[in-house]
PDB file of C-alpha atoms in Angstrom:
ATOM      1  CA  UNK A   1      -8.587  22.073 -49.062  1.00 70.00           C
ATOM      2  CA  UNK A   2      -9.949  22.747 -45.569  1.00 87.00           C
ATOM      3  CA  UNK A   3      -7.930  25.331 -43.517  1.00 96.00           C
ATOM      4  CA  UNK A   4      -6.518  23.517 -40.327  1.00 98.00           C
ATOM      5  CA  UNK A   5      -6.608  25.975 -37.298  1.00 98.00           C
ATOM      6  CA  UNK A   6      -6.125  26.419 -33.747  1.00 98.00           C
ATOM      7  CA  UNK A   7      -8.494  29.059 -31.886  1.00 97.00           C
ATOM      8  CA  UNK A   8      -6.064  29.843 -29.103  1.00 97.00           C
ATOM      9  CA  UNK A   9      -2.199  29.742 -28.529  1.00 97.00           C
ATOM     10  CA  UNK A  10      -0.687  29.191 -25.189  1.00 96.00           C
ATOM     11  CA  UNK A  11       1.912  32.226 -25.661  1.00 95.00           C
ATOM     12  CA  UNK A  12       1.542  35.691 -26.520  1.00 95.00           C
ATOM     13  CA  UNK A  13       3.057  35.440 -30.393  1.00 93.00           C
ATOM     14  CA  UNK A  14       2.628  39.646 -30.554  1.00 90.00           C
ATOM     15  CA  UNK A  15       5.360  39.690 -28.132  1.00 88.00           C
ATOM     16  CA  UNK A  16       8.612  39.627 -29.763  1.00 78.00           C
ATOM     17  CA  UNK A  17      11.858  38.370 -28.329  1.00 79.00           C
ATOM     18  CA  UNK A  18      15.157  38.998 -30.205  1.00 79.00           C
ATOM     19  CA  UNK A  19      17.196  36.512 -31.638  1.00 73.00           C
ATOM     20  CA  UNK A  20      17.997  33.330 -30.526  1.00 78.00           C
ATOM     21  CA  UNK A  21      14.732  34.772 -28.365  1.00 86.00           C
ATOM     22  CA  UNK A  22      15.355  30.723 -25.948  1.00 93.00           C
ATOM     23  CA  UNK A  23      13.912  30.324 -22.391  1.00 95.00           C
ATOM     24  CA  UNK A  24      14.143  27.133 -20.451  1.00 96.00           C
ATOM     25  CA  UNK A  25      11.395  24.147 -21.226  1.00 97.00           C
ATOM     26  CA  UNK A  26       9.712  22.479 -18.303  1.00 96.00           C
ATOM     27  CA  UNK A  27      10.669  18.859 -19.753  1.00 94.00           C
ATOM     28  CA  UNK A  28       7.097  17.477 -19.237  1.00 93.00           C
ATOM     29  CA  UNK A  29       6.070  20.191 -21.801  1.00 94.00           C
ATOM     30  CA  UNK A  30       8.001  19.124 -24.507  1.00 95.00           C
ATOM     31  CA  UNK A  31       5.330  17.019 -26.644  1.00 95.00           C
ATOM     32  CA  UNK A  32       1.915  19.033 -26.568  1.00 94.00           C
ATOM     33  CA  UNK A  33      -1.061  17.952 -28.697  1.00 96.00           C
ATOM     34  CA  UNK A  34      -4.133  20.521 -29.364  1.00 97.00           C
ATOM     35  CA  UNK A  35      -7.363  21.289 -30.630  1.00 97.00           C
ATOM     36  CA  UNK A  36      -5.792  20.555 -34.164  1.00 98.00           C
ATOM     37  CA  UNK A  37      -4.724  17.217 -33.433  1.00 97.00           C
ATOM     38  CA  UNK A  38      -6.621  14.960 -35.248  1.00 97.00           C
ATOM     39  CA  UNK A  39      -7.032  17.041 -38.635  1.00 98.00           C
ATOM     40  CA  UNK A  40      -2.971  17.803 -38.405  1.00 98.00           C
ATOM     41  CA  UNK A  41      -2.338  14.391 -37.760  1.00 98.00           C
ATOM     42  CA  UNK A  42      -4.557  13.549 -40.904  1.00 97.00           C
ATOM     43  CA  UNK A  43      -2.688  15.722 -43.323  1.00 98.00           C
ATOM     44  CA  UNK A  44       0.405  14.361 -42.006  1.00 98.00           C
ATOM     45  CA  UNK A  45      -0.467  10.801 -43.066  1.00 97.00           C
ATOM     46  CA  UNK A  46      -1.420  12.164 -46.583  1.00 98.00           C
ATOM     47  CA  UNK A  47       1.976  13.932 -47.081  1.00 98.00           C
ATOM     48  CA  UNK A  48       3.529  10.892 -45.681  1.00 98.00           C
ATOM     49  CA  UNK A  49       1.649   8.658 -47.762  1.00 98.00           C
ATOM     50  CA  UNK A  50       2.168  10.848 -51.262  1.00 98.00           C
ATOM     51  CA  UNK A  51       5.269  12.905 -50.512  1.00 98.00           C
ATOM     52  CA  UNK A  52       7.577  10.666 -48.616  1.00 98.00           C
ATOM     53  CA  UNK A  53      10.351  12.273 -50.502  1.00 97.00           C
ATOM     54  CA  UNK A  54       9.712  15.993 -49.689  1.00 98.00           C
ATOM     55  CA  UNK A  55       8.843  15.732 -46.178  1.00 98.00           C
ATOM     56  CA  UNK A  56      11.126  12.494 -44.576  1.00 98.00           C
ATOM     57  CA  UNK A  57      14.657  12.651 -45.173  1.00 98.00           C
ATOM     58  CA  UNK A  58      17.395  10.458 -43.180  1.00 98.00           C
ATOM     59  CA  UNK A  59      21.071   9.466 -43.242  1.00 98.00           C
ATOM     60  CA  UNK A  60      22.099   5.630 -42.063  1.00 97.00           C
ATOM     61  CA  UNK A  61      24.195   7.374 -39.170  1.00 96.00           C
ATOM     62  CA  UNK A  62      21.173   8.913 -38.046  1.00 98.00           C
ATOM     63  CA  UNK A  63      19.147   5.760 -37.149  1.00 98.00           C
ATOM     64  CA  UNK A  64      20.346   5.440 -33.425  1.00 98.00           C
ATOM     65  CA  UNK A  65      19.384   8.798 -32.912  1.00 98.00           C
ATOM     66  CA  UNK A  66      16.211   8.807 -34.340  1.00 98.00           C
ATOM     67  CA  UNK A  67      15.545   5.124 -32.399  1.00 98.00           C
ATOM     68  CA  UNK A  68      16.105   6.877 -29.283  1.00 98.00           C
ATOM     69  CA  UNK A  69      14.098   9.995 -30.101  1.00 98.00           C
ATOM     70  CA  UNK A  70      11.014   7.218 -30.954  1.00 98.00           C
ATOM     71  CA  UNK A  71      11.570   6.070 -27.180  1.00 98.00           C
ATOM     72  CA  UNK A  72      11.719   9.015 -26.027  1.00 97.00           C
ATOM     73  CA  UNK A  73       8.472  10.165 -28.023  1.00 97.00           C
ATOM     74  CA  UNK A  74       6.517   6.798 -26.200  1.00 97.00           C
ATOM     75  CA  UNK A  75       7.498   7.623 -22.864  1.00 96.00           C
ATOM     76  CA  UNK A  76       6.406  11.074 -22.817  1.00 94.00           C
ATOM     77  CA  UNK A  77       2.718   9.489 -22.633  1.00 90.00           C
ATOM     78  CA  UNK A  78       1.542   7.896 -25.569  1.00 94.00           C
ATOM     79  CA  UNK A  79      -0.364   3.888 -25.509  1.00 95.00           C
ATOM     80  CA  UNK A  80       1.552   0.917 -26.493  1.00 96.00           C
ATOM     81  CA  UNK A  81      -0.189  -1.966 -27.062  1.00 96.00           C
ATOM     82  CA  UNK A  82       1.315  -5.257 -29.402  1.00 95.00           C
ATOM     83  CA  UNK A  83       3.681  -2.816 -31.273  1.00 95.00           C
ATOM     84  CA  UNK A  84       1.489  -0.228 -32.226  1.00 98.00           C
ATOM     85  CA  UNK A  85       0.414   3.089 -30.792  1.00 98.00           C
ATOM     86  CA  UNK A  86      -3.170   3.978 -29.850  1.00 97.00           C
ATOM     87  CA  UNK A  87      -3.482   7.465 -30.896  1.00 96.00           C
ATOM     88  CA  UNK A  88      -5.586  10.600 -29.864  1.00 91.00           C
ATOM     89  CA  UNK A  89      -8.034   9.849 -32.432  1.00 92.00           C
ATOM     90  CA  UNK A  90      -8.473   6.244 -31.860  1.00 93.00           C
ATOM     91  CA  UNK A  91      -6.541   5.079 -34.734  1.00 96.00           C
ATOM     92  CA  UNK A  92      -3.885   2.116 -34.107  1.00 97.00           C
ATOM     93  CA  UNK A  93      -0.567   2.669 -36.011  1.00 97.00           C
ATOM     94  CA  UNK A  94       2.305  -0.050 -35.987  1.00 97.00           C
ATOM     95  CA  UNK A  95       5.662   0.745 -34.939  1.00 98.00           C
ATOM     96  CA  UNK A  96       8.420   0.504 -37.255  1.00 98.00           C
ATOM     97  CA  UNK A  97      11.857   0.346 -35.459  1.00 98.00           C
ATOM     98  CA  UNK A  98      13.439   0.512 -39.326  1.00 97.00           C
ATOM     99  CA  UNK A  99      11.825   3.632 -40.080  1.00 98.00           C
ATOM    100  CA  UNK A 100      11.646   5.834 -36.746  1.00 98.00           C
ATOM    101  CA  UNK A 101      11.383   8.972 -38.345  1.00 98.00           C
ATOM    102  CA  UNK A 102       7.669   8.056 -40.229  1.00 98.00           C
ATOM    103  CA  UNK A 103       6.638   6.127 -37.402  1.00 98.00           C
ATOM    104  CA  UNK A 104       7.355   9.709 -35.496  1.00 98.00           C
ATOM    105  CA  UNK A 105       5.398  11.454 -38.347  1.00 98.00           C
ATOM    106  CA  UNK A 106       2.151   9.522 -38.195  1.00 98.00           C
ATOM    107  CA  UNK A 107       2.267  10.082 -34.390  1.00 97.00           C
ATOM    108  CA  UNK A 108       2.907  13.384 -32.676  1.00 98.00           C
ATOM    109  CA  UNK A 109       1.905  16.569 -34.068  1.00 97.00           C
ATOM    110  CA  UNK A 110       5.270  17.583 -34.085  1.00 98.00           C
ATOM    111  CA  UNK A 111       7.891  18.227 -37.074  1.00 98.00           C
ATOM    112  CA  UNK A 112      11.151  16.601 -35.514  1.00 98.00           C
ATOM    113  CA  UNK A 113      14.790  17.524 -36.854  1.00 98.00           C
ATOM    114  CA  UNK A 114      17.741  15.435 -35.494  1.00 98.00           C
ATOM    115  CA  UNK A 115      21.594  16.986 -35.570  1.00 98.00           C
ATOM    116  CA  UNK A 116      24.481  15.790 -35.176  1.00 98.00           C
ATOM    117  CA  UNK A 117      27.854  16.978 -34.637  1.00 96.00           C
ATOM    118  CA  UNK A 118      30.610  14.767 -36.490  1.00 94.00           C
ATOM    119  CA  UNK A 119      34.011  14.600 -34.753  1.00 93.00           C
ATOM    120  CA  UNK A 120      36.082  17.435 -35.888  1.00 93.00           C
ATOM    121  CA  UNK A 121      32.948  19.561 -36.973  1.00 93.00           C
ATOM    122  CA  UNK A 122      33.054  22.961 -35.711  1.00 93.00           C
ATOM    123  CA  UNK A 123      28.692  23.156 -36.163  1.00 95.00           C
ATOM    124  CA  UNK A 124      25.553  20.483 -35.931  1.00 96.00           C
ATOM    125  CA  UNK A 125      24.197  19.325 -39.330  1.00 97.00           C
ATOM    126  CA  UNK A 126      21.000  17.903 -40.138  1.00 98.00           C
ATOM    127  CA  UNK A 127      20.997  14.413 -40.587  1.00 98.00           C
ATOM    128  CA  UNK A 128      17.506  13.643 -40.459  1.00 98.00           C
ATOM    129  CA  UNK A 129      14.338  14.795 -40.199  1.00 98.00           C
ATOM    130  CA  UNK A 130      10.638  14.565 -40.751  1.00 98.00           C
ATOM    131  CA  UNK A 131       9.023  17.640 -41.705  1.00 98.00           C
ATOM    132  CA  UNK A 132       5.412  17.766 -42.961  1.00 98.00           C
ATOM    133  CA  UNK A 133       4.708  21.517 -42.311  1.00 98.00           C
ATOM    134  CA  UNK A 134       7.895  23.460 -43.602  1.00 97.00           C
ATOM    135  CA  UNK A 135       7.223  27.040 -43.432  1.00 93.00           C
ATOM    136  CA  UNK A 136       8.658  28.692 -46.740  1.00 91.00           C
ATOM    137  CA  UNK A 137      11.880  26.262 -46.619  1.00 93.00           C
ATOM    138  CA  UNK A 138      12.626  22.974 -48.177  1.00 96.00           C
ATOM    139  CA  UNK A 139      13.912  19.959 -46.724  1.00 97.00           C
ATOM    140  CA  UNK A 140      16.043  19.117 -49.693  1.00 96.00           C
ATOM    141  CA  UNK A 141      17.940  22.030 -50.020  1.00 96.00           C
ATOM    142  CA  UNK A 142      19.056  21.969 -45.774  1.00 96.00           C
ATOM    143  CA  UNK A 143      19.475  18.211 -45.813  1.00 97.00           C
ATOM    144  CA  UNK A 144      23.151  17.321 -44.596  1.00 97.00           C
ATOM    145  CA  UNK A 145      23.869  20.979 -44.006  1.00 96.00           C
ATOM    146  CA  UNK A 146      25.402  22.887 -40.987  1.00 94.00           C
ATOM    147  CA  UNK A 147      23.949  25.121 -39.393  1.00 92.00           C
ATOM    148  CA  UNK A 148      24.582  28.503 -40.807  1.00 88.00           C
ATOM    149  CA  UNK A 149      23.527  27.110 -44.488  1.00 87.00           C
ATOM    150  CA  UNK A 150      20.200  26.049 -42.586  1.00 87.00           C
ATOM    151  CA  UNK A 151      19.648  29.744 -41.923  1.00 75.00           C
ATOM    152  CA  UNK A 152      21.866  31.295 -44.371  1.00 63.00           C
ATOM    153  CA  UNK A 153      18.534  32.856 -46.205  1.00 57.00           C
ATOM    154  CA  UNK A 154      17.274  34.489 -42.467  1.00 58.00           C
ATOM    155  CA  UNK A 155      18.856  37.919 -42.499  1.00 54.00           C
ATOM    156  CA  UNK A 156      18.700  38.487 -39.149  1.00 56.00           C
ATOM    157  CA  UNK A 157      21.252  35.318 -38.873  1.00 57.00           C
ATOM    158  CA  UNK A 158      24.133  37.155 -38.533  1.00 65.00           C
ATOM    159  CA  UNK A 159      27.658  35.963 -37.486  1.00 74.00           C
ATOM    160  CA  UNK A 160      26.889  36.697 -33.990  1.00 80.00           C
ATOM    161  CA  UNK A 161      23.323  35.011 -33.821  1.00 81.00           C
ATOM    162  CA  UNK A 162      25.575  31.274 -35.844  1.00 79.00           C
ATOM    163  CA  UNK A 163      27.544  31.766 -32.961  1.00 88.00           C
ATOM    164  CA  UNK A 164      25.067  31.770 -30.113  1.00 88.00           C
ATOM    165  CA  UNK A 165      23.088  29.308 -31.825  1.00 88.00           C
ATOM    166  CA  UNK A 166      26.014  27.084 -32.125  1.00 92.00           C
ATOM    167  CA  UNK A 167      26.791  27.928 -28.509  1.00 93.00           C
ATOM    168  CA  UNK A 168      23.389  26.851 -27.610  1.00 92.00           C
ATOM    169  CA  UNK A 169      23.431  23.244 -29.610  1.00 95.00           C
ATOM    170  CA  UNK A 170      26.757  22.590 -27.811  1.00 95.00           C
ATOM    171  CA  UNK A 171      25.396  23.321 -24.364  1.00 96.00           C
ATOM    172  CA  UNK A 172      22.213  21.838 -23.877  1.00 97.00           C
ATOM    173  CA  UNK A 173      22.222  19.188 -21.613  1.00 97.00           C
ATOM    174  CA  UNK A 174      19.643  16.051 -21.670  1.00 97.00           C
ATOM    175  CA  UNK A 175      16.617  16.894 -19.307  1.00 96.00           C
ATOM    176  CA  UNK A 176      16.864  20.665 -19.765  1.00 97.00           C
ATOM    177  CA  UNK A 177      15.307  21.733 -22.627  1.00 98.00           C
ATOM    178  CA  UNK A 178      15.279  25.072 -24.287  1.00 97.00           C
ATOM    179  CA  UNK A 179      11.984  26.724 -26.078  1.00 97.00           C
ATOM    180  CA  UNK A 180      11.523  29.986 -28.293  1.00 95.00           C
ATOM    181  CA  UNK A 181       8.772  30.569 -30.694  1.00 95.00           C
ATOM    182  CA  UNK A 182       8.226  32.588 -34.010  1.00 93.00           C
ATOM    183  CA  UNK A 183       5.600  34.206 -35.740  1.00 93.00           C
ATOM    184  CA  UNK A 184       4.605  35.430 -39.166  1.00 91.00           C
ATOM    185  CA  UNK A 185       1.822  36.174 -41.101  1.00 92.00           C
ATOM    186  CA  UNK A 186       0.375  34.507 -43.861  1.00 93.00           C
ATOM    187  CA  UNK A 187      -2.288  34.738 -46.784  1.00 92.00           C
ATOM    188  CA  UNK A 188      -2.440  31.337 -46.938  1.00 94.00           C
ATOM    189  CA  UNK A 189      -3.008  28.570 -44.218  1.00 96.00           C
ATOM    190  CA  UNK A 190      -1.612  25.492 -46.106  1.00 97.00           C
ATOM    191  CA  UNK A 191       0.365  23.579 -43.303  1.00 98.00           C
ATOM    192  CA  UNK A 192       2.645  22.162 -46.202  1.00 98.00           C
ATOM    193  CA  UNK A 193       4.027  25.587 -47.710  1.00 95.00           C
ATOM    194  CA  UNK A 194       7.920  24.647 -49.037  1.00 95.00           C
ATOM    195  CA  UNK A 195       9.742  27.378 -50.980  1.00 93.00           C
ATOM    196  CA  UNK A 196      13.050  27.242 -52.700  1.00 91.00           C
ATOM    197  CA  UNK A 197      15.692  29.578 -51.052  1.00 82.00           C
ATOM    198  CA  UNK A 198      16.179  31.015 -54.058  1.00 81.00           C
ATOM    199  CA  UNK A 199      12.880  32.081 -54.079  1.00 75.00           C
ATOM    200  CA  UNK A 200      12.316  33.921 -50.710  1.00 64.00           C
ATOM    201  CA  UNK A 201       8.874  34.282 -49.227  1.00 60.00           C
ATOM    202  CA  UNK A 202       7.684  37.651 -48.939  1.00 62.00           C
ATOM    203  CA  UNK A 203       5.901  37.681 -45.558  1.00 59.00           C
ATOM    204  CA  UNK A 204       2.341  39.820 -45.348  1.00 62.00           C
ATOM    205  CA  UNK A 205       1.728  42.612 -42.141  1.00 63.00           C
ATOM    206  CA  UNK A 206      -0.340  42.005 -39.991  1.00 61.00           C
ATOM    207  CA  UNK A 207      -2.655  44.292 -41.183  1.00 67.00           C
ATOM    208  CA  UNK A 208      -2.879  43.024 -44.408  1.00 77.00           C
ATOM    209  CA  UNK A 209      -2.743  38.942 -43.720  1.00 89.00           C
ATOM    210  CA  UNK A 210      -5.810  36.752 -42.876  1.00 93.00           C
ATOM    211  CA  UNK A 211      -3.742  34.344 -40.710  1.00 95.00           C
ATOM    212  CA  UNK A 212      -0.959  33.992 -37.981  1.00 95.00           C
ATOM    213  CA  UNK A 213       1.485  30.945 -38.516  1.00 96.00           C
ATOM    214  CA  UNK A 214       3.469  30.142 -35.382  1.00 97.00           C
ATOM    215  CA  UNK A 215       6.373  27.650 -34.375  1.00 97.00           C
ATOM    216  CA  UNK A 216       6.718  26.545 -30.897  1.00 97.00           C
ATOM    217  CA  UNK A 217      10.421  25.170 -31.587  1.00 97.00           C
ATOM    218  CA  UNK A 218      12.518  22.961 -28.836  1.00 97.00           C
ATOM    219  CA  UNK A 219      15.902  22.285 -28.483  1.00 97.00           C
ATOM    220  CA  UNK A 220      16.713  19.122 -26.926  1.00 97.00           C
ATOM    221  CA  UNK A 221      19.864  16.714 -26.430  1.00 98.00           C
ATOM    222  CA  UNK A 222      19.026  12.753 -26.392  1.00 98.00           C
ATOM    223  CA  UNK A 223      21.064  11.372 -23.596  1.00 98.00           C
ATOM    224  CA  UNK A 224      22.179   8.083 -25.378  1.00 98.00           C
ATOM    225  CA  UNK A 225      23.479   9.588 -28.208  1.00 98.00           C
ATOM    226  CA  UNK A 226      24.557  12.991 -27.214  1.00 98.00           C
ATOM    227  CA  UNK A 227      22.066  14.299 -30.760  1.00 98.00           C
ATOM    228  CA  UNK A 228      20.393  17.302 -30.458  1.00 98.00           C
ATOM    229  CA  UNK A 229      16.658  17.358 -31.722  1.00 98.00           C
ATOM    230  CA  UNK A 230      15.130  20.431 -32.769  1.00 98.00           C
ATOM    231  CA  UNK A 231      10.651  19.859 -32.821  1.00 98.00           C
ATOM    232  CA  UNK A 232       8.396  21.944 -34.217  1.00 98.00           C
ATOM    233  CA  UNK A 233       4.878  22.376 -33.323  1.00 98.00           C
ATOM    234  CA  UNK A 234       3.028  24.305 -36.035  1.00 98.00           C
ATOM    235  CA  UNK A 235      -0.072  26.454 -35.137  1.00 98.00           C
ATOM    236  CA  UNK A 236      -2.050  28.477 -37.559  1.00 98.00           C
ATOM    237  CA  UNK A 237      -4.342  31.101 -36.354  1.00 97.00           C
ATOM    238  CA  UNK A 238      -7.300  33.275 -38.285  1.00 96.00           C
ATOM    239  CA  UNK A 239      -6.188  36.901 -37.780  1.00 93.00           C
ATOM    240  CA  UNK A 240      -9.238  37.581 -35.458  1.00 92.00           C
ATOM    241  CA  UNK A 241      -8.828  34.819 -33.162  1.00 95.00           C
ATOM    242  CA  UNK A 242      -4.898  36.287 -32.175  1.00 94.00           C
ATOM    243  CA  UNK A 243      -5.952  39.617 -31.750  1.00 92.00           C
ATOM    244  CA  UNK A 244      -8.926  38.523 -29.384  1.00 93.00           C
ATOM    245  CA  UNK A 245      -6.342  36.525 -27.286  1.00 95.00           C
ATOM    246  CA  UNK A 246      -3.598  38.776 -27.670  1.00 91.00           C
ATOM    247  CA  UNK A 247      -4.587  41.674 -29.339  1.00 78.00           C
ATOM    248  CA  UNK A 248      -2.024  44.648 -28.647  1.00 63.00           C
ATOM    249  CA  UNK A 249      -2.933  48.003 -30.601  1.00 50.00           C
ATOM    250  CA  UNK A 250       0.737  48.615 -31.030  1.00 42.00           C
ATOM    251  CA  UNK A 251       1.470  45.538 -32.705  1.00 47.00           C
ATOM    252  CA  UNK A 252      -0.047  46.386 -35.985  1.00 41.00           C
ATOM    253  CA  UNK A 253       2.049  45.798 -38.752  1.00 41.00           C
ATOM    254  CA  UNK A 254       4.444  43.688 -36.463  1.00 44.00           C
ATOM    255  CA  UNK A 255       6.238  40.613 -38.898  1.00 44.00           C
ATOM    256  CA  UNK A 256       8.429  38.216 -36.030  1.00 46.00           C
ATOM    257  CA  UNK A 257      11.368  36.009 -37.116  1.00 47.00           C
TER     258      UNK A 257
END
């Protein structure tokens, strides 16, 4: 298969930040699209098409939520016409108000994850979610889980980092967005890379890996119904390309979270 890649990335990825590692999100910046657009869009379909299962997951409770993150996905600037949307690439692709989370696949280069926080629930859990380009984790295994079993296999997640997360997810407020961003690198530039956590990904240095993989990650609350959504726009980078935008000669070696 063809290796999809970006040639630039708006944000210095050799620049860590520690964990939670959040800054505030201008709101208007929340859906981006790039020079990968069409081609990720295009292996989204596919996975859509022949891995529903792996990659779409939702729970009945979540369907308001994920209504009102379709919504808000349309008014952020994409063309309506007759109940479809007129995409980047030209293509026309019919709404489906019973399925909100594929319609979301098959139109933003974003992953979306929706959580909720059930009355009496000290933490969010994932109830829904489409996620084409998991990076070393599997949909199935975090589906209907809080969120210190979403990250129990991160080591850095300590019980001080749950905490601030969880502090975070309770606090943000609709219209102010939060942003942080993660990098690692890769031998392998597959978009669609899930891995048991039982079987932990051992990540390359920099010196040794051909490619960067980077999340852009947001944290947003839907104002109707108080869900949080966590997006994730995936950009993979040849090795060269990083280090002639961002190339620091102390970052050799560097592996971010």
């Amino acid at each position: 298969m063809t290796a999809i890649l970006q040639t630039t990335i708006p944000y210095d990825p050799l620049n860590a930040r520690k964990l939670p590692g959040v800054q505030p999100l201008v709101p208007e910046d929340w859906i981006q699209r790039d020079e990968a657009y069409s081609a990720q869009i295009a292996e989204r379909e596919r996975l859509l098409a022949d891995r529903r299962d792996q990659v779409l997951k939702m729970s009945s409770s979540a369907l308001p939520a994920a209504t009102e993150l379709l919504e808000m996905v349309l008014a952020a600037g994409e063309t309506v016409e007759d109940g479809a949307v007129i995409r980047q690439d030209g293509r026309r692709v019919a709404l489906d108000w019973q399925d909100p989370l594929g319609s979301l696949g098959r139109i933003a280069q974003q992953d979306f994850c929706i959580l909720e926080k059930p009355t009496g629930s000290p933490e969010h859990i994932l109830t829904g979610a489409v996620l084409c380009f998991p990076a070393s984790w599997t949909l199935a295994e975090k589906y209907m889980e809080p969120l210190t079993a979403i990250h129990g296999p991160v080591d850095s997640y300590d019980a001080g980092i749950a905490a601030r997360v969880q502090r975070l997810f309770d606090g943000v407020q609709p219209g102010r967005p939060l942003w942080r961003f993660n990098a690692l690198w890769y031998e392998d530039p597959t978009l669609f890379q899930p891995r048991s956590q039982s079987a932990p990904r051992q990540h390359s240095r920099q010196d040794q890996a051909l490619y960067l993989r980077s999340e852009r990650q947001a944290i947003l609350r839907l104002p109707r119904t108080r869900a949080v959504v966590f997006s994730i726009h995936t950009r993979v980078l040849a090795r060269a390309a990083v280090m002639r935008q961002w190339g620091h000669p102390a970052a050799a070696g560097a592996d971010l979270a």
